[in-house]
Amino acid sequence: MSQLRVAVLLAVDKSFATLSYLHGWPRGLAADPRLTCTFVNTLDPDRRLRNRWILRQCDAIVMLHSVFSQGNLLRGDLAALIKRTTKPKAWFIGNEYKLMPEKMAFGEEFGINVLVSQILAEPVLDLYRERLGCNVVAIPNTGFDPSVFAPGPPLADRPIDIGYRAFDTPWYVGYRDRAVLAETFTRTRMAGLRVDVSIDPNDRFDETGWATFLQSCKVQLGCEAGTDFFELDDHTRLGVNAYLDEHPNATFDDVAERFFLEYPSPVSGRTISGRVIEAAATKTPLVLLEGAYGGLFQPGEHYISLQRDFENLDDVLTQLADLDRCERLAEAAFEVASARCTYNALITPLLAEIEKVARQTS
């Protein structure tokens, strides 16, 4: 079988240094033996003739998350070229909790054939299919790259008892899980544990630093990513932001009472965080807030489950002291990551959708 020639579009920017999946996906695509990839930086100002040649030679176009996550970084002559081509176009949509009207317009304008969502729930995928009329496939936003995220030393040799790094979430997603995790486990210093927990952006690591940090932790905290209120029109996000502009002293409880308590039939946009997958790849045991985690990881089998009301916190801390059990949980999670979350495994459904589009249009 001949290799599929793919033009991979991505935005290379130093501000993405701490987002490991933005580095992992290009490596994963480049290493896949089924593909011949040519990478195009959408922020490269000197690209016009080269891009025309690339698009003539490729069989398909893949646009990664960085192309449109915080904003549209595909513009000008390159955007015009992409819009005109009739070759299959796959787009990894990023940050599926904001700028959704703009992102839906982007998908329509560029004639996307395959939308790649990091939300694994069918109700969300169905909304995309109805809105864009294209093929939709669910793929976690982060894969398992063993060249970076390798198993760490035995737990007894790891110096940090409890570790955690994350960005705080905007209130319009409907929860404060990350902040509450950080606040709660920071207090466990009183129990004589060494805790290294932060949601301060200044405390985040680059990709290799993050891997080293995971390998230094006896356990890593985590929760699901995404939003509790998935919307294609951003009406809750816009409403919450306007309310906070008018009421700068409002609390999260104020926002929840006004916008979430009587929300009719919410569609969950929660999904597994790539940081959970990367922790599993380093054989770092996980303490996770209750959640679905894409059906990949199960409580008591792959991780220690923490109730949302924290009622079982004492029991969780007791379980953390049992390093043998923690090693078994970490090994089980590692097996799942190795079998289902390598980039090679995640690329397989993407290729299936691209080939399906190619057959439909040939």
PDB file of C-alpha atoms in Angstrom, residues 23 46 66 74 93 98 105 129 154 161 174 177 188 201 204-206 238 262 281 291 316 326 341 344 351-352 356 362:
ATOM      1  CA  HIS A  23       4.261  19.083  19.587  1.00  0.00           C
ATOM      2  CA  ASP A  46       7.598  33.367   3.036  1.00  0.00           C
ATOM      3  CA  SER A  66      -3.075  25.199  16.528  1.00  0.00           C
ATOM      4  CA  LEU A  74      -4.952  30.493   8.654  1.00  0.00           C
ATOM      5  CA  ILE A  93     -10.856  21.615  16.090  1.00  0.00           C
ATOM      6  CA  LYS A  98     -15.293  29.049  22.899  1.00  0.00           C
ATOM      7  CA  ALA A 105     -17.979  29.381   9.930  1.00  0.00           C
ATOM      8  CA  ARG A 129     -22.622  16.441  11.762  1.00  0.00           C
ATOM      9  CA  PRO A 154       9.616   2.924  40.981  1.00  0.00           C
ATOM     10  CA  ASP A 161       4.086  12.617  46.790  1.00  0.00           C
ATOM     11  CA  GLY A 174     -19.642  25.398  34.364  1.00  0.00           C
ATOM     12  CA  ASP A 177     -12.592  21.408  39.210  1.00  0.00           C
ATOM     13  CA  THR A 188      -2.527  18.097  52.442  1.00  0.00           C
ATOM     14  CA  PRO A 201       0.570  29.510  34.214  1.00  0.00           C
ATOM     15  CA  ARG A 204       3.875  25.143  33.898  1.00  0.00           C
ATOM     16  CA  PHE A 205       6.569  23.124  32.134  1.00  0.00           C
ATOM     17  CA  ASP A 206       7.591  22.681  28.550  1.00  0.00           C
ATOM     18  CA  LEU A 238     -21.080  35.345  25.999  1.00  0.00           C
ATOM     19  CA  GLU A 262     -31.923  25.923  35.369  1.00  0.00           C
ATOM     20  CA  ALA A 281       2.377   6.831  29.830  1.00  0.00           C
ATOM     21  CA  GLY A 291     -15.940  11.305  35.345  1.00  0.00           C
ATOM     22  CA  VAL A 316      -7.968   8.451  48.912  1.00  0.00           C
ATOM     23  CA  CYS A 326      -0.679   2.303  43.217  1.00  0.00           C
ATOM     24  CA  CYS A 341      -3.520   6.033  22.922  1.00  0.00           C
ATOM     25  CA  ASN A 344      -0.199   5.486  15.637  1.00  0.00           C
ATOM     26  CA  LEU A 351      -6.936   7.836   7.948  1.00  0.00           C
ATOM     27  CA  ALA A 352     -10.097   5.770   7.696  1.00  0.00           C
ATOM     28  CA  LYS A 356     -13.709   7.351   3.006  1.00  0.00           C
ATOM     29  CA  SER A 362     -13.291  10.026  -6.715  1.00  0.00           C
TER      30      SER A 362
END
